[in-house]
mmCIF file of C-alpha atoms and ligand atoms in Angstrom:
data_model
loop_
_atom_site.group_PDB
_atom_site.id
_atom_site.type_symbol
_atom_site.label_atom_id
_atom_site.label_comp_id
_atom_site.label_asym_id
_atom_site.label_seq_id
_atom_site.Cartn_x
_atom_site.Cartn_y
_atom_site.Cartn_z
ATOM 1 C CA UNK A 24 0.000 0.000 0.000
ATOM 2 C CA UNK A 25 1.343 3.278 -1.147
ATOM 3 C CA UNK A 26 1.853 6.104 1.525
ATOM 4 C CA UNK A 27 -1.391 8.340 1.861
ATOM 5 C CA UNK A 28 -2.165 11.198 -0.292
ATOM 6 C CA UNK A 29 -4.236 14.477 0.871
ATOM 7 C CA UNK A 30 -4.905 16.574 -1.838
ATOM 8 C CA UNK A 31 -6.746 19.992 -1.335
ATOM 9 C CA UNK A 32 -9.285 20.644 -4.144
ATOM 10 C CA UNK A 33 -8.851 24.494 -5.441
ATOM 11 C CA UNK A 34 -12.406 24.469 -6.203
ATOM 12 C CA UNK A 35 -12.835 25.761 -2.751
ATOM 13 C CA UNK A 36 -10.281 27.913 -2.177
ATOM 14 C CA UNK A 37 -9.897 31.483 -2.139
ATOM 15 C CA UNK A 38 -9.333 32.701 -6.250
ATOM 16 C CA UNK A 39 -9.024 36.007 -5.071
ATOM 17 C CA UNK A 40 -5.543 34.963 -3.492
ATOM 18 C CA UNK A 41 -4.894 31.353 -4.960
ATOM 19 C CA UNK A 42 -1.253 31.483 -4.792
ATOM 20 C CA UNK A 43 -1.591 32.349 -1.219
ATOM 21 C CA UNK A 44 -3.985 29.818 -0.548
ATOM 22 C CA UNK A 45 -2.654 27.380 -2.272
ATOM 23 C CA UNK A 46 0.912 27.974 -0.482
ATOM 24 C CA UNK A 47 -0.501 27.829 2.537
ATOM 25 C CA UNK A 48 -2.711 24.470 2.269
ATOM 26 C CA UNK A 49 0.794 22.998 1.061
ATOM 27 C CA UNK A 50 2.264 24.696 4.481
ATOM 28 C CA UNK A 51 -0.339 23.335 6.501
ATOM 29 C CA UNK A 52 0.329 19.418 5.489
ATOM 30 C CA UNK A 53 -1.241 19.061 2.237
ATOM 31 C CA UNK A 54 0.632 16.886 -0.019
ATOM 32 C CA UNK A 55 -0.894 17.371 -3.786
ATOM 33 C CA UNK A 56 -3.101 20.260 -5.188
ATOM 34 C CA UNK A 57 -6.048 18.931 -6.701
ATOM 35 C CA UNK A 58 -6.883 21.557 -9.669
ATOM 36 C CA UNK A 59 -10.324 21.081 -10.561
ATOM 37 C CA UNK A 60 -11.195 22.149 -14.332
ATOM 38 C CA UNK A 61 -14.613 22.311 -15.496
ATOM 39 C CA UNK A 62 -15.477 23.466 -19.201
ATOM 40 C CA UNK A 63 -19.771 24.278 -18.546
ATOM 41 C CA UNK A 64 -19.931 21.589 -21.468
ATOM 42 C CA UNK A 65 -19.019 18.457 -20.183
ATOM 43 C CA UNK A 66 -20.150 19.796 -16.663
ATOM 44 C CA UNK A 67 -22.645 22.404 -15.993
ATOM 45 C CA UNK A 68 -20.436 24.839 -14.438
ATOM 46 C CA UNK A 69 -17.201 26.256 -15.466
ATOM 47 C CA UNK A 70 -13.727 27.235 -13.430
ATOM 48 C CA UNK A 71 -10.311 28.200 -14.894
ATOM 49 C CA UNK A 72 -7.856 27.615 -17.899
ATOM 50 C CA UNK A 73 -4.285 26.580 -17.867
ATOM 51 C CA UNK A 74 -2.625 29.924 -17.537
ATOM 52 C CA UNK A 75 -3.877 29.669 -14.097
ATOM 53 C CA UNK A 76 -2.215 26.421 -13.605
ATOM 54 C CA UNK A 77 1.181 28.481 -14.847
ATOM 55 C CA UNK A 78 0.445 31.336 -12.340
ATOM 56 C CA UNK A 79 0.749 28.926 -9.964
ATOM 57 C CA UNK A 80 3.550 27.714 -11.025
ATOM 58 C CA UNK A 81 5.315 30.980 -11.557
ATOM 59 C CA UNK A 82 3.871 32.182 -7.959
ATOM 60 C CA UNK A 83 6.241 29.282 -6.585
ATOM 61 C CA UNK A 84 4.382 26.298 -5.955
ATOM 62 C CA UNK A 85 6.227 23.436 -6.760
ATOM 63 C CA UNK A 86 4.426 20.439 -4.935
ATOM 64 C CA UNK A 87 2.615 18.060 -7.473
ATOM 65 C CA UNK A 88 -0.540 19.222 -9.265
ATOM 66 C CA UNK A 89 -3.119 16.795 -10.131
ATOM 67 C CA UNK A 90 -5.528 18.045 -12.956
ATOM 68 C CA UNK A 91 -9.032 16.900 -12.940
ATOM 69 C CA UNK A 92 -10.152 17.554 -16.343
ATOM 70 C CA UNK A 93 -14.053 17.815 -16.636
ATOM 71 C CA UNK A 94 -14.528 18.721 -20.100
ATOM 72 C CA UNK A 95 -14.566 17.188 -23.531
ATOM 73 C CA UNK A 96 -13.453 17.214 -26.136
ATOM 74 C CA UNK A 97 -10.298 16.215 -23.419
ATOM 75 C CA UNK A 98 -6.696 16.543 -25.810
ATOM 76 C CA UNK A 99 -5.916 19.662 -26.729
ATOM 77 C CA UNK A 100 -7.070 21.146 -22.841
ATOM 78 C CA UNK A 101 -4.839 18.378 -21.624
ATOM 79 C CA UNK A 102 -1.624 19.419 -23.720
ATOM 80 C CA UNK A 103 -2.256 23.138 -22.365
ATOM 81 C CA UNK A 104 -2.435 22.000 -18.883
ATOM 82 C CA UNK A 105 0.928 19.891 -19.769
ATOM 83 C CA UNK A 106 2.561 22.818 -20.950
ATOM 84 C CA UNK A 107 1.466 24.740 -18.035
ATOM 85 C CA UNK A 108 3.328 22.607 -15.165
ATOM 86 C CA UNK A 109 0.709 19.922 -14.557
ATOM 87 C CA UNK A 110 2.135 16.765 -12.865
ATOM 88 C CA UNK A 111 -0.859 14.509 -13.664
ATOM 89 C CA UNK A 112 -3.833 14.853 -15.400
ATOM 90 C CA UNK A 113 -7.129 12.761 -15.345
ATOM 91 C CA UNK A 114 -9.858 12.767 -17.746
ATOM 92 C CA UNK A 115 -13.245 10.777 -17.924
ATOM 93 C CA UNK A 116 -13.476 7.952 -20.053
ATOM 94 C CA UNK A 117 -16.829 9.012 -21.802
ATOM 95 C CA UNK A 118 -15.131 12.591 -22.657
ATOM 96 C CA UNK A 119 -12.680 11.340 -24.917
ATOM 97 C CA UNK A 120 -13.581 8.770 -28.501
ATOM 98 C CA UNK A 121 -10.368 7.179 -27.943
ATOM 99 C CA UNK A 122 -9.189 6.695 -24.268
ATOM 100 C CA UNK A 123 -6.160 5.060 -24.905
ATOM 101 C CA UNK A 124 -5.208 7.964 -27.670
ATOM 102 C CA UNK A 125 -5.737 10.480 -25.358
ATOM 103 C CA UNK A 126 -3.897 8.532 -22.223
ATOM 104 C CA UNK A 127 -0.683 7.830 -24.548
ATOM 105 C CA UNK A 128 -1.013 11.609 -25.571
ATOM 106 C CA UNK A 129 -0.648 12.615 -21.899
ATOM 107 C CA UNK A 130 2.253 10.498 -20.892
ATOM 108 C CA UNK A 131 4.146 11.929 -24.324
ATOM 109 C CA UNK A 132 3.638 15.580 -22.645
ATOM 110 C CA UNK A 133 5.756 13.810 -19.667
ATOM 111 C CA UNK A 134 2.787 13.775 -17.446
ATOM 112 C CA UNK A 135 1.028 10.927 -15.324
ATOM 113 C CA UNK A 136 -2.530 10.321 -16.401
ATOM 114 C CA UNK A 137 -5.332 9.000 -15.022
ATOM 115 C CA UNK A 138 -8.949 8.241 -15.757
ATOM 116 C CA UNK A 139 -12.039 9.456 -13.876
ATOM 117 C CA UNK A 140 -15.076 7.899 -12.737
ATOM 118 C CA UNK A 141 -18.627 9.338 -12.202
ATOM 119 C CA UNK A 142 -20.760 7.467 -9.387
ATOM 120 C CA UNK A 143 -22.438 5.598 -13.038
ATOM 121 C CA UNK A 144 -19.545 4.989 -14.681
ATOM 122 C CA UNK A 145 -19.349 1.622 -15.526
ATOM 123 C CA UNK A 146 -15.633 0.297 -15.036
ATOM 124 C CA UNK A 147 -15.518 -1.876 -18.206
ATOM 125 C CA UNK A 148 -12.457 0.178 -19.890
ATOM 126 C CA UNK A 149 -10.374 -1.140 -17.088
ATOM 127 C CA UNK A 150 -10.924 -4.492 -18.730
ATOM 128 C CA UNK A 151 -8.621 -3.555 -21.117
ATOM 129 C CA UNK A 152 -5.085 -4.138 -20.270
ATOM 130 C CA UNK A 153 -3.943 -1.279 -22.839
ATOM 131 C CA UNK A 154 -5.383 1.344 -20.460
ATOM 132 C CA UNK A 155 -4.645 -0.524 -16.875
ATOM 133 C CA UNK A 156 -1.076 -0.596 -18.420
ATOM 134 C CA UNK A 157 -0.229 3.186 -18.870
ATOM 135 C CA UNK A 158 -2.409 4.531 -15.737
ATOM 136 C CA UNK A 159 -1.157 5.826 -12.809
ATOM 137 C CA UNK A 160 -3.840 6.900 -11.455
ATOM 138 C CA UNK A 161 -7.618 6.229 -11.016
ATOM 139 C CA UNK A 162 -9.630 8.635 -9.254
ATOM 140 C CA UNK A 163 -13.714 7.866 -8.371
ATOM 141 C CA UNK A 164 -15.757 10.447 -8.048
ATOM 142 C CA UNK A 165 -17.753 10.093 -4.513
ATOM 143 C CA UNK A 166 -20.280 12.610 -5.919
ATOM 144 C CA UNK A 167 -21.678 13.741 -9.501
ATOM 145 C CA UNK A 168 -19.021 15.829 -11.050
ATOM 146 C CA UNK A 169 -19.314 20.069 -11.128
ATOM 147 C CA UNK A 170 -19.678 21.515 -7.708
ATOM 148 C CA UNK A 171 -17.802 21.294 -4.596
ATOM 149 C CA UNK A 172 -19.411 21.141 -0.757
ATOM 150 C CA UNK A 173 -21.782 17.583 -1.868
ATOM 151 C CA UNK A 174 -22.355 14.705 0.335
ATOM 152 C CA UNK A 175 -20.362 11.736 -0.138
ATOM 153 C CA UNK A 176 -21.853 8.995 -2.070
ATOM 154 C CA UNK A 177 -21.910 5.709 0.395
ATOM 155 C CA UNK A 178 -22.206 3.459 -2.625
ATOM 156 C CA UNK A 179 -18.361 4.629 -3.514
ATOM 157 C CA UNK A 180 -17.148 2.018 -0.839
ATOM 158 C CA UNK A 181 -18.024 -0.570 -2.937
ATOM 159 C CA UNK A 182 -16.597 0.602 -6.370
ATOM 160 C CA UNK A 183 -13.436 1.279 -4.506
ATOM 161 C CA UNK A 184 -13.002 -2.317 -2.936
ATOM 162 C CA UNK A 185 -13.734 -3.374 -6.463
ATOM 163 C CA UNK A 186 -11.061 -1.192 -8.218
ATOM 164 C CA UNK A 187 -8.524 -1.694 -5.109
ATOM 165 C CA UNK A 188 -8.719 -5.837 -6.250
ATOM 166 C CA UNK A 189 -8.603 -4.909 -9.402
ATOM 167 C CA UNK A 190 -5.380 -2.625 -9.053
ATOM 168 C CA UNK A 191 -3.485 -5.340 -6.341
ATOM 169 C CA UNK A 192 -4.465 -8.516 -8.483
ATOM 170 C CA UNK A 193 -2.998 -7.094 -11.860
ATOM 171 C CA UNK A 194 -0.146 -5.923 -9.578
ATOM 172 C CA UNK A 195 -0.250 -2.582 -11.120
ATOM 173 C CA UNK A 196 0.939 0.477 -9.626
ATOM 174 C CA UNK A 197 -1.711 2.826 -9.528
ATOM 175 C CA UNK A 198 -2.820 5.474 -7.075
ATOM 176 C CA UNK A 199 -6.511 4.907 -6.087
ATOM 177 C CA UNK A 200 -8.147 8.545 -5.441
ATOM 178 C CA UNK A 201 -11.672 9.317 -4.130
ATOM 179 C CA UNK A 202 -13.028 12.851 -5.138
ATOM 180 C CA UNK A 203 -15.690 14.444 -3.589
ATOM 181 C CA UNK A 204 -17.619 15.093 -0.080
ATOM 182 C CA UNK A 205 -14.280 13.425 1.647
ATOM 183 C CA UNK A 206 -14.180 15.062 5.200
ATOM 184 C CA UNK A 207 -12.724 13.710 8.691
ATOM 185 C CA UNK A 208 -15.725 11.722 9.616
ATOM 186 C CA UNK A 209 -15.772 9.390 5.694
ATOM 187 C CA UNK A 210 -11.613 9.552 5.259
ATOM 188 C CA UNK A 211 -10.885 6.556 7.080
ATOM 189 C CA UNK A 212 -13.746 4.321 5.580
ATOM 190 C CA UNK A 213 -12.428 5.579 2.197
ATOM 191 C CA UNK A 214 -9.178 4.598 3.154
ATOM 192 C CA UNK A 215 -10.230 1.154 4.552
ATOM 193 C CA UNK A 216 -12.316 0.382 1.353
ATOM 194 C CA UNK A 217 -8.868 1.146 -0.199
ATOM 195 C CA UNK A 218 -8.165 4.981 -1.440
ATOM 196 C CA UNK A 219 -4.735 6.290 -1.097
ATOM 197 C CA UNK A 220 -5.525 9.488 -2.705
ATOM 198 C CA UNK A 221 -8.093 11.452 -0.607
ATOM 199 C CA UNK A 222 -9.364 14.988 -2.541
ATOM 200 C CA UNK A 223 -10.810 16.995 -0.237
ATOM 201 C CA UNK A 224 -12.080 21.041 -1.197
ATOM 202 C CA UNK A 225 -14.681 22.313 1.019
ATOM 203 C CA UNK A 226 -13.775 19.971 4.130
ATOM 204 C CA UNK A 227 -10.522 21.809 4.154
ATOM 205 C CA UNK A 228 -10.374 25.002 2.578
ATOM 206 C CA UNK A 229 -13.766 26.211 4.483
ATOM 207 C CA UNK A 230 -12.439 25.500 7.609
ATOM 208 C CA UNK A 231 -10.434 28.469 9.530
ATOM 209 C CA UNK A 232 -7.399 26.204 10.033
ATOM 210 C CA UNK A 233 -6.015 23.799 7.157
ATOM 211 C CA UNK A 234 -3.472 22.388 9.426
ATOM 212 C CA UNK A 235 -5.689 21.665 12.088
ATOM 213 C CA UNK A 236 -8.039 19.520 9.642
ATOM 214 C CA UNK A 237 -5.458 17.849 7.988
ATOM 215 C CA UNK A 238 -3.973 16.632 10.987
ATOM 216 C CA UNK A 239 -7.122 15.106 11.755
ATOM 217 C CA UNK A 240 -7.489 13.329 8.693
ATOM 218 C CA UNK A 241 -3.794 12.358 9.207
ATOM 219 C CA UNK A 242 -5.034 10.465 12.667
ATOM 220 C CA UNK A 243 -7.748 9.184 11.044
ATOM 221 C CA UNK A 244 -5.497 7.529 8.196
ATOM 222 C CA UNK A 245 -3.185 6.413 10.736
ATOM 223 C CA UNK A 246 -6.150 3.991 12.154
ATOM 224 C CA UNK A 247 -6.380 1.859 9.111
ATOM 225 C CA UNK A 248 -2.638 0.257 8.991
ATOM 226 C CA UNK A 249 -1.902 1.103 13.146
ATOM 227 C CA UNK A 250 1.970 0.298 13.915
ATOM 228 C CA UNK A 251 1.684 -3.396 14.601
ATOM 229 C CA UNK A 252 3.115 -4.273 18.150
ATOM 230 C CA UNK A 253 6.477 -5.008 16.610
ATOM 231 C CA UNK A 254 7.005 -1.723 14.796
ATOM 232 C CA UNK A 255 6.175 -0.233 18.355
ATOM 233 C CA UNK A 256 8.967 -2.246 19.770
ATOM 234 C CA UNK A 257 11.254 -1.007 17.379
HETATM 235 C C1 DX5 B 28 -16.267 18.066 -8.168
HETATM 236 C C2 DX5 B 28 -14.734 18.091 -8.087
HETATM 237 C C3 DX5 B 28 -14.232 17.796 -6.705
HETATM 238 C C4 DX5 B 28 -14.732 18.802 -5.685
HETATM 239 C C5 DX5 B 28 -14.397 18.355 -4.293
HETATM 240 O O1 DX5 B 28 -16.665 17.981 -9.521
HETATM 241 O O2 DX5 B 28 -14.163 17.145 -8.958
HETATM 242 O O3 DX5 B 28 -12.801 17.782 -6.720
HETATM 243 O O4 DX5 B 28 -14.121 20.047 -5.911
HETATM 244 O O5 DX5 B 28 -14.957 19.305 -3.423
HETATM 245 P P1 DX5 B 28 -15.620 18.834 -2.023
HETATM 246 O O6 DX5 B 28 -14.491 18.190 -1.266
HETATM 247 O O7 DX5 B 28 -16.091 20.108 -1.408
HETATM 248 O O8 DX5 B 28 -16.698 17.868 -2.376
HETATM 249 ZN ZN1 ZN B 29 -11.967 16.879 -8.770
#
């Protein structure tokens, strides 16, 4: 099991001083910036472009950003975002008429891709062991994709023991992300069920102290592999 990933979605932080924001979720313990991008075509609302990726980059942040492209057609957003300093982007299967085109275009930008998965996404694509092959991540969506501040989707739990088998019996290595409505009370069920990528926007950014939050979902991680009694002893 790979370490544990908490990645702040920007969706819900402050645009009027993103940099700022985004510095200071990073300062406060986050480990990836989740950089939601949403087209009002593919999803009924609508955020930023790349060049905002590249402010950010130009501001100074340099931990990993992980873009979650909701919009179609997918390729030519996903060679901007390349260009602008993503680190990994992840599209939705349906968004794209050939996934495997558009995954082998992302890793050619140098990025690591992934594929997204609405609540009724069926899985079947994963079938096919030209896309398991060249994905590094997978990332289910715990509520219906365009707004930030929903309630988690229980049903998830499932879909993530199922893609968590899926991942460990093909031996692949793939970061397993769950996106949406992930607070402290739902992190360590997510976790249990087999996410190591937690995105989190409201339940952090909304909160008057990121650190304080994160911390908590830190303990709450810590719960689902506790030191056994001979790592104590060590
Ligand atoms: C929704 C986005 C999520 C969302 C998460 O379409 O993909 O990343 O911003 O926000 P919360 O954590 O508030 O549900
Ligand atoms: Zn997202």
């Amino acid at each position: 099991m790979k370490e544990f990933l908490i990645a702040p979605s920007i969706l819900a932080a402050d645009f009027a001083r993103l940099g700022e924001d985004t510095a200071k979720v990073l300062a406060s313990g986050a480990d990836v910036i989740h950089f939601d991008v949403m087209d009002n075509h593919y999803v009924p609302n609508l955020t930023v472009g790349s060049m905002v990726c590249q402010s950010l980059r130009n501001y100074g942040i340099l931990a990993p950003i992980d873009v979650h492209l909701m919009v179609k057609p997918v390729d030519h957003l996903a060679i901007a975002f390349a260009k602008a300093g993503a680190t990994s982007i992840s599209f939705h299967p349906e968004a794209t008429k050939d996934i495997t085109c558009t995954l082998a275009l992302i890793k050619n930008q140098g990025c690591k891709v992934g594929l997204v998965f609405n609540p009724n996404t069926d899985l079947s694509c994963l079938d096919n062991v030209n896309v398991m092959d060249k994905l590094d991540i997978i990332l289910l969506m715990s509520v219906n994709p365009g707004f930030g501040g929903q309630s988690f989707i229980p049903a998830t739990l499932d879909t993530l023991c199922q893609v968590r088998k899926l991942i460990d019996d093909g031996g692949y290595d793939i970061r397993l992300g769950v996106d949406g409505g992930i607070n402290t009370a739902n992190i360590y069920e997510t976790a249990k069920a087999g996410a190591d990528m937690f995105v989190a926007g409201s339940a952090i950014f909304k909160q008057p102290n990121y650190k304080t939050v994160i911390e908590m979902m830190r303990c709450e991680l810590a719960k689902v592999f506790p030191p056994s009694v001979t790592d104590v002893n060590h």
